[in-house]
Amino acid sequence: MGTDHDESLRVRPPKTTAVGIPGVRHAMTYALAEMGLRRSVTTLRSINQVDGFDCPGCAWPDPASGERSHAEFCENGAKAAAWEATTARVDRDFFARHSVQELRSLSDHELEGSGRLTEPMYLASGADHYAPISWDDAIELTSRHLKAMPSPDRAAFYTSGRASNEAAFLYQLLARRLGTNNLPDCSNMCHESSGTALTETIGIGKGVVSLRDITDDAELIVIVGQNPGTNHPRMLSALETAKRRGARIVTINPLPEAGLTRFKNPQTFRGVLGSGTVLADRFIPVRLSGDLALFTGVNKSLLEREERGHTPILDREFIAQYCDGFEDACAGWRDASWSNIEELSGIARADIEAFVDDVVAARSVVVCWAMGITQHRDAVATIREIVNFLLLRGNIGRPGAGPSPIRGHSNVQGDRTMGIWEKMPDAFLDRLAEEFSFDPPRAHGYDTVDTIRAMRDGDIDVFVALGGNFVAATPDTEVTVAAMARLALSVHVATKLNRSHLHHGREALLLPCLGRSERDVQESGEQFVTVEDSMSMVHASRGRLEPGSPELLSEVAIICELGRALFGDDMGWRAMRADYGVIRGHISRVVEGFDDFANRVDEPGGFVLPRGPHDGRVFRTSTGKARFTHNPVDAPEVPPGHLLLQTMRSHDQFNTTVYGLDDRYRGITGGRRVVFVNGDDLAERSLVEGDVVDLVSVWRGEERRLSGLRCVAYPTPRGCAATYFPEANVLVPLESTAHGSNTPTSKSIVVRLEPH
Ligand SMILES: Nc1nc2c(c(=O)[nH]1)N[C@H]1C(S)=C(S)[C@@H](COP(=O)(O)OP(=O)(O)OC[C@H]3O[C@@H](n4cnc5c(=O)[nH]c(N)nc54)[C@H](O)[C@@H]3O)O[C@H]1N2
Ligand SMILES: Nc1nc2c(c(=O)[nH]1)N[C@H]1C(S)=C(S)[C@@H](COP(=O)(O)OP(=O)(O)OC[C@H]3O[C@@H](n4cnc5c(=O)[nH]c(N)nc54)[C@H](O)[C@@H]3O)O[C@H]1N2
Ligand SMILES: [Mo]
């Protein structure tokens, strides 16, 4: 992918301040270039307003409806919206001019930057170019392939987290009506570890904290393995509010990310003029994959203080009434050795004790985390240990306390609620069966990694993707590319051209859909859709812009047409397409917490779904109690001379969508081919900043290579390194996944640096 190392790349010292005027200026320049003035104003004015559309940028919640500012979006949300609302077009002439082979030589940035897809395109078996096809023929072709399969399990239906609740609900219905649970989704690579650990320990697979818990109530907010300055910028405003009323903030990260150190709020006078708010009171530079050891140390210390001291440290009443497994967990903490904890976390005991001082001084604690925690081999154990940490002091189910995994894609949480999961519980399937009078399959389907394995082994004929960029987002790019080539048919419902469309099955379809910012008109009139944010708020989203092309169909319409072609109108596909209210009627009867959906969706700002642990300390686990667990301290072994590599996001990308070549806060401009390494680790290898190296990942005797990366000396612990995804996915072995969640370990890859 792409050329050898970047000629235009420049490296400056990293920034300590995030957002402020440069952020707003960047957003506006960007919007104007993509959309022109009129479209920019309409777009930016509708983002996250009660009568507008949900920002496609991230899943951070919106403030209550009366408390929103006129610009309830961030620089990166503006980029995401502008990227969709661009006036550039990829039409039939574009495909006539460029063969698929030729398009493969473009970078991810150039591919998506070419503009919006405008009409359905078809790549015939053996053809070099995508060519136009009618909607009817495209639907018919897909349905013919699906019907020809010897078993429904030879199809896989991938979902990316931008799909609305309505589209996601219909999509899982379609797959299950066909007879398969093969519903891999981006969540498998994202917060799957959180869902797994939280379901087991507190009986619900999502966070149980509300925005107010953070802004108004938490006395201590711990942010671990997350870079909100880039990936959830609006979170910084909430943290600033918390900070002003005296909350303490601790950040745990191998990198000192900008925004946590100092933050300028572009929406307040002070943010524009002043030097901003210092957000983090304490920064703990943990080693990659060292959080399990760190939290074990914290919990061990809490237990030691309880056993030693005169003042109670643990919430004994809460533990006795609501929890089980406490004694076993304590035995584990007593056994854990401080030397092991210090070595694997990279944090001295004294620094761990200082953090524990913060913890015992706080009456309420929220822990927020994201990919820095979930994408490791021991991610599930780490999150269980974080839950232990919260349970010890009863920090759950009361104001200002609880676990808060911060979601990525704007509706990834909602998609899961709607049934996008290869192993939905029987209770959901029972209600689905009753509502639609059919027998949904019960055997678990393939998740993302298992889908690739099955494709690789020739066990999948038809791959359908509702959004996303499967080939670039998944691990082991070469394996995935080869796996795609074994398909009979690949179908992508997408807004923009990306790499996945160029690594296709024997035949391939590109089905262009409406984006979230666009007006969606069906037979019964203008439609809206709904989404669920990271804090379980469900609300409406209404597109305001004219569609990018008259040929675009909504995701709902595409799924309904495919449903009709496959099964006739048995489930009322036609009526659901005509009026999305009909879909919401079904959802209200199938999905828990959506009773009276039709009316509640009209509440300004939306409504919150029930969350047992938050609402009344109700824990629907296997024992009916919140569960302490014993998680032996461990971390991946790194052979001498090697480093542990994380793959992360730059400031100028949304996942595989690369908007530009700068990573402003980390001081990188004009290129992405860099590897951040501790200066001493460079020196030990006789390397200096600016040297160009290859990264070679080492996994069970196999080697994988990414060539031509510029070394940047960076403040990260010894033995750790960082580079950007998606380029680095060539290094991530398909077989290296988190225990219990099967999430690729894209933040702990053993590598060595080789001279280029
Ligand atoms: N602008 C923008 N916004 C986005 C996205 C985007 O690409 N661009 N993506 C969206 C999506 S889908 C998601 S999931 C989220 C992702 O949001 P983040 O999780 O913030 O994304 P990453 O860039 O993967 O950053 C991971 C952070 O974890 C730290 N980290 C890595 N390994 C470890 C570790 O072992 N321990 C600890 N404590 N920290 C570690 C890294 O240094 C980095 O700061 O953002 C969402 N929002
Ligand atoms: N190495 C490494 N790999 C990772 C990660 C990592 O940190 N490191 N992070 C992982 C994470 S957290 C995630 S969530 C996944 C993301 O994986 P995906 O969700 O598969 O990837 P995205 O890049 O978000 O998808 C971008 C594409 O979505 C399409 N699109 C955009 N808007 C719409 C829309 O409204 N409708 C439709 N139908 N299509 C649309 C566009 O065509 C665009 O090209 O990547 C994972 N992969
Ligand atoms: Mo994600």
mmCIF file of N, CA and C in Angstrom, residues 49-110:
data_model
loop_
_atom_site.group_PDB
_atom_site.id
_atom_site.type_symbol
_atom_site.label_atom_id
_atom_site.label_comp_id
_atom_site.label_asym_id
_atom_site.label_seq_id
_atom_site.Cartn_x
_atom_site.Cartn_y
_atom_site.Cartn_z
ATOM 1 N N GLN A 49 -27.739 18.779 16.808
ATOM 2 C CA GLN A 49 -28.835 19.584 17.326
ATOM 3 C C GLN A 49 -30.053 18.680 17.440
ATOM 4 N N VAL A 50 -30.991 19.087 18.276
ATOM 5 C CA VAL A 50 -32.130 18.225 18.551
ATOM 6 C C VAL A 50 -32.896 17.898 17.271
ATOM 7 N N ASP A 51 -32.971 18.850 16.323
ATOM 8 C CA ASP A 51 -33.690 18.583 15.076
ATOM 9 C C ASP A 51 -32.731 18.273 13.925
ATOM 10 N N GLY A 52 -31.476 17.985 14.224
ATOM 11 C CA GLY A 52 -30.496 17.728 13.172
ATOM 12 C C GLY A 52 -30.047 16.282 13.174
ATOM 13 N N PHE A 53 -28.826 16.041 12.630
ATOM 14 C CA PHE A 53 -28.365 14.658 12.568
ATOM 15 C C PHE A 53 -27.287 14.411 13.607
ATOM 16 N N ASP A 54 -27.170 13.141 13.969
ATOM 17 C CA ASP A 54 -26.180 12.739 14.956
ATOM 18 C C ASP A 54 -24.804 12.808 14.310
ATOM 19 N N CYS A 55 -23.861 13.422 14.990
ATOM 20 C CA CYS A 55 -22.525 13.552 14.423
ATOM 21 C C CYS A 55 -21.969 12.173 14.097
ATOM 22 N N PRO A 56 -21.515 11.979 12.857
ATOM 23 C CA PRO A 56 -20.985 10.668 12.494
ATOM 24 C C PRO A 56 -19.603 10.409 13.095
ATOM 25 N N GLY A 57 -19.083 11.371 13.876
ATOM 26 C CA GLY A 57 -17.717 11.256 14.352
ATOM 27 C C GLY A 57 -17.486 10.239 15.444
ATOM 28 N N CYS A 58 -18.156 10.339 16.574
ATOM 29 C CA CYS A 58 -17.903 9.364 17.626
ATOM 30 C C CYS A 58 -19.160 9.174 18.457
ATOM 31 N N ALA A 59 -19.067 8.345 19.500
ATOM 32 C CA ALA A 59 -20.256 7.965 20.265
ATOM 33 C C ALA A 59 -20.370 8.720 21.582
ATOM 34 N N TRP A 60 -19.579 9.795 21.745
ATOM 35 C CA TRP A 60 -19.689 10.587 22.966
ATOM 36 C C TRP A 60 -21.094 11.183 23.048
ATOM 37 N N PRO A 61 -21.738 11.174 24.231
ATOM 38 C CA PRO A 61 -23.123 11.654 24.336
ATOM 39 C C PRO A 61 -23.253 13.171 24.163
ATOM 40 N N ASP A 62 -24.464 13.605 23.828
ATOM 41 C CA ASP A 62 -24.751 15.040 23.735
ATOM 42 C C ASP A 62 -25.281 15.524 25.071
ATOM 43 N N PRO A 63 -25.039 16.789 25.407
ATOM 44 C CA PRO A 63 -25.637 17.343 26.621
ATOM 45 C C PRO A 63 -27.164 17.349 26.502
ATOM 46 N N ALA A 64 -27.876 17.532 27.614
ATOM 47 C CA ALA A 64 -29.339 17.595 27.584
ATOM 48 C C ALA A 64 -29.770 18.675 26.607
ATOM 49 N N SER A 65 -31.040 18.545 26.077
ATOM 50 C CA SER A 65 -31.401 19.367 24.924
ATOM 51 C C SER A 65 -31.303 20.866 25.197
ATOM 52 N N GLY A 66 -31.593 21.319 26.412
ATOM 53 C CA GLY A 66 -31.517 22.750 26.678
ATOM 54 C C GLY A 66 -30.095 23.266 26.903
ATOM 55 N N GLU A 67 -29.136 22.337 26.982
ATOM 56 C CA GLU A 67 -27.787 22.751 27.369
ATOM 57 C C GLU A 67 -26.779 22.672 26.234
ATOM 58 N N ARG A 68 -27.286 22.540 25.004
ATOM 59 C CA ARG A 68 -26.346 22.408 23.891
ATOM 60 C C ARG A 68 -25.916 23.774 23.386
ATOM 61 N N SER A 69 -24.708 23.842 22.913
ATOM 62 C CA SER A 69 -24.265 25.098 22.321
ATOM 63 C C SER A 69 -24.641 25.060 20.837
ATOM 64 N N HIS A 70 -24.474 26.193 20.141
ATOM 65 C CA HIS A 70 -24.834 26.225 18.724
ATOM 66 C C HIS A 70 -23.887 25.385 17.911
ATOM 67 N N ALA A 71 -22.702 25.182 18.417
ATOM 68 C CA ALA A 71 -21.748 24.351 17.698
ATOM 69 C C ALA A 71 -21.426 23.151 18.572
ATOM 70 N N GLU A 72 -22.338 22.161 18.569
ATOM 71 C CA GLU A 72 -22.145 20.997 19.437
ATOM 72 C C GLU A 72 -21.381 19.919 18.671
ATOM 73 N N PHE A 73 -20.202 20.289 18.195
ATOM 74 C CA PHE A 73 -19.372 19.328 17.476
ATOM 75 C C PHE A 73 -17.929 19.761 17.681
ATOM 76 N N CYS A 74 -17.009 18.937 17.255
ATOM 77 C CA CYS A 74 -15.601 19.256 17.439
ATOM 78 C C CYS A 74 -14.943 19.321 16.071
ATOM 79 N N GLU A 75 -13.692 19.672 16.068
ATOM 80 C CA GLU A 75 -12.943 19.731 14.815
ATOM 81 C C GLU A 75 -13.076 18.405 14.057
ATOM 82 N N ASN A 76 -12.950 17.297 14.764
ATOM 83 C CA ASN A 76 -12.954 16.015 14.063
ATOM 84 C C ASN A 76 -14.347 15.581 13.644
ATOM 85 N N GLY A 77 -15.378 16.025 14.384
ATOM 86 C CA GLY A 77 -16.744 15.780 13.951
ATOM 87 C C GLY A 77 -17.031 16.564 12.676
ATOM 88 N N ALA A 78 -16.544 17.788 12.629
ATOM 89 C CA ALA A 78 -16.729 18.611 11.436
ATOM 90 C C ALA A 78 -16.044 17.966 10.243
ATOM 91 N N LYS A 79 -14.862 17.407 10.457
ATOM 92 C CA LYS A 79 -14.168 16.721 9.367
ATOM 93 C C LYS A 79 -14.996 15.540 8.874
ATOM 94 N N ALA A 80 -15.525 14.746 9.831
ATOM 95 C CA ALA A 80 -16.292 13.558 9.451
ATOM 96 C C ALA A 80 -17.520 13.957 8.647
ATOM 97 N N ALA A 81 -18.208 15.013 9.091
ATOM 98 C CA ALA A 81 -19.412 15.444 8.392
ATOM 99 C C ALA A 81 -19.065 16.005 7.016
ATOM 100 N N ALA A 82 -18.007 16.807 6.948
ATOM 101 C CA ALA A 82 -17.616 17.405 5.675
ATOM 102 C C ALA A 82 -17.174 16.326 4.686
ATOM 103 N N TRP A 83 -16.510 15.332 5.201
ATOM 104 C CA TRP A 83 -16.012 14.237 4.353
ATOM 105 C C TRP A 83 -17.191 13.544 3.664
ATOM 106 N N GLU A 84 -18.301 13.411 4.394
ATOM 107 C CA GLU A 84 -19.483 12.766 3.822
ATOM 108 C C GLU A 84 -20.212 13.717 2.871
ATOM 109 N N ALA A 85 -20.252 14.994 3.251
ATOM 110 C CA ALA A 85 -21.038 15.963 2.482
ATOM 111 C C ALA A 85 -20.243 16.584 1.326
ATOM 112 N N THR A 86 -19.100 16.047 1.039
ATOM 113 C CA THR A 86 -18.239 16.586 -0.016
ATOM 114 C C THR A 86 -18.988 16.718 -1.341
ATOM 115 N N THR A 87 -18.533 17.618 -2.188
ATOM 116 C CA THR A 87 -19.161 17.764 -3.499
ATOM 117 C C THR A 87 -18.437 16.936 -4.570
ATOM 118 N N ALA A 88 -17.331 16.290 -4.199
ATOM 119 C CA ALA A 88 -16.616 15.444 -5.171
ATOM 120 C C ALA A 88 -17.399 14.144 -5.413
ATOM 121 N N ARG A 89 -17.324 13.598 -6.626
ATOM 122 C CA ARG A 89 -18.114 12.413 -6.973
ATOM 123 C C ARG A 89 -17.271 11.347 -7.664
ATOM 124 N N VAL A 90 -17.548 10.089 -7.274
ATOM 125 C CA VAL A 90 -16.973 8.940 -7.967
ATOM 126 C C VAL A 90 -18.108 8.340 -8.788
ATOM 127 N N ASP A 91 -18.161 8.672 -10.081
ATOM 128 C CA ASP A 91 -19.298 8.250 -10.901
ATOM 129 C C ASP A 91 -18.851 7.210 -11.934
ATOM 130 N N ARG A 92 -19.741 6.901 -12.877
ATOM 131 C CA ARG A 92 -19.433 5.837 -13.840
ATOM 132 C C ARG A 92 -18.229 6.196 -14.707
ATOM 133 N N ASP A 93 -18.040 7.492 -14.972
ATOM 134 C CA ASP A 93 -16.865 7.890 -15.770
ATOM 135 C C ASP A 93 -15.575 7.607 -15.012
ATOM 136 N N PHE A 94 -15.627 7.863 -13.722
ATOM 137 C CA PHE A 94 -14.449 7.597 -12.884
ATOM 138 C C PHE A 94 -14.051 6.126 -13.005
ATOM 139 N N PHE A 95 -15.030 5.240 -12.891
ATOM 140 C CA PHE A 95 -14.712 3.811 -12.976
ATOM 141 C C PHE A 95 -14.306 3.408 -14.394
ATOM 142 N N ALA A 96 -14.850 4.088 -15.381
ATOM 143 C CA ALA A 96 -14.450 3.773 -16.759
ATOM 144 C C ALA A 96 -12.995 4.178 -16.984
ATOM 145 N N ARG A 97 -12.599 5.262 -16.337
ATOM 146 C CA ARG A 97 -11.220 5.738 -16.499
ATOM 147 C C ARG A 97 -10.211 4.872 -15.752
ATOM 148 N N HIS A 98 -10.593 4.352 -14.573
ATOM 149 C CA HIS A 98 -9.622 3.638 -13.731
ATOM 150 C C HIS A 98 -10.000 2.179 -13.543
ATOM 151 N N SER A 99 -9.075 1.303 -13.868
ATOM 152 C CA SER A 99 -9.308 -0.120 -13.598
ATOM 153 C C SER A 99 -9.158 -0.378 -12.109
ATOM 154 N N VAL A 100 -9.672 -1.506 -11.660
ATOM 155 C CA VAL A 100 -9.535 -1.875 -10.249
ATOM 156 C C VAL A 100 -8.049 -1.976 -9.889
ATOM 157 N N GLN A 101 -7.292 -2.565 -10.773
ATOM 158 C CA GLN A 101 -5.851 -2.721 -10.554
ATOM 159 C C GLN A 101 -5.197 -1.364 -10.306
ATOM 160 N N GLU A 102 -5.572 -0.398 -11.126
ATOM 161 C CA GLU A 102 -5.020 0.949 -11.012
ATOM 162 C C GLU A 102 -5.423 1.594 -9.679
ATOM 163 N N LEU A 103 -6.673 1.396 -9.330
ATOM 164 C CA LEU A 103 -7.169 2.024 -8.101
ATOM 165 C C LEU A 103 -6.454 1.472 -6.867
ATOM 166 N N ARG A 104 -6.011 0.229 -6.968
ATOM 167 C CA ARG A 104 -5.303 -0.366 -5.826
ATOM 168 C C ARG A 104 -4.013 0.364 -5.499
ATOM 169 N N SER A 105 -3.461 1.052 -6.471
ATOM 170 C CA SER A 105 -2.197 1.752 -6.204
ATOM 171 C C SER A 105 -2.423 3.094 -5.494
ATOM 172 N N LEU A 106 -3.682 3.524 -5.383
ATOM 173 C CA LEU A 106 -3.953 4.775 -4.654
ATOM 174 C C LEU A 106 -3.889 4.533 -3.144
ATOM 175 N N SER A 107 -3.553 5.589 -2.408
ATOM 176 C CA SER A 107 -3.538 5.472 -0.946
ATOM 177 C C SER A 107 -4.977 5.490 -0.425
ATOM 178 N N ASP A 108 -5.151 5.111 0.838
ATOM 179 C CA ASP A 108 -6.490 5.144 1.441
ATOM 180 C C ASP A 108 -7.049 6.561 1.381
ATOM 181 N N HIS A 109 -6.162 7.523 1.614
ATOM 182 C CA HIS A 109 -6.560 8.929 1.576
ATOM 183 C C HIS A 109 -7.079 9.307 0.184
ATOM 184 N N GLU A 110 -6.353 8.890 -0.853
ATOM 185 C CA GLU A 110 -6.762 9.238 -2.215
ATOM 186 C C GLU A 110 -8.053 8.523 -2.622
#
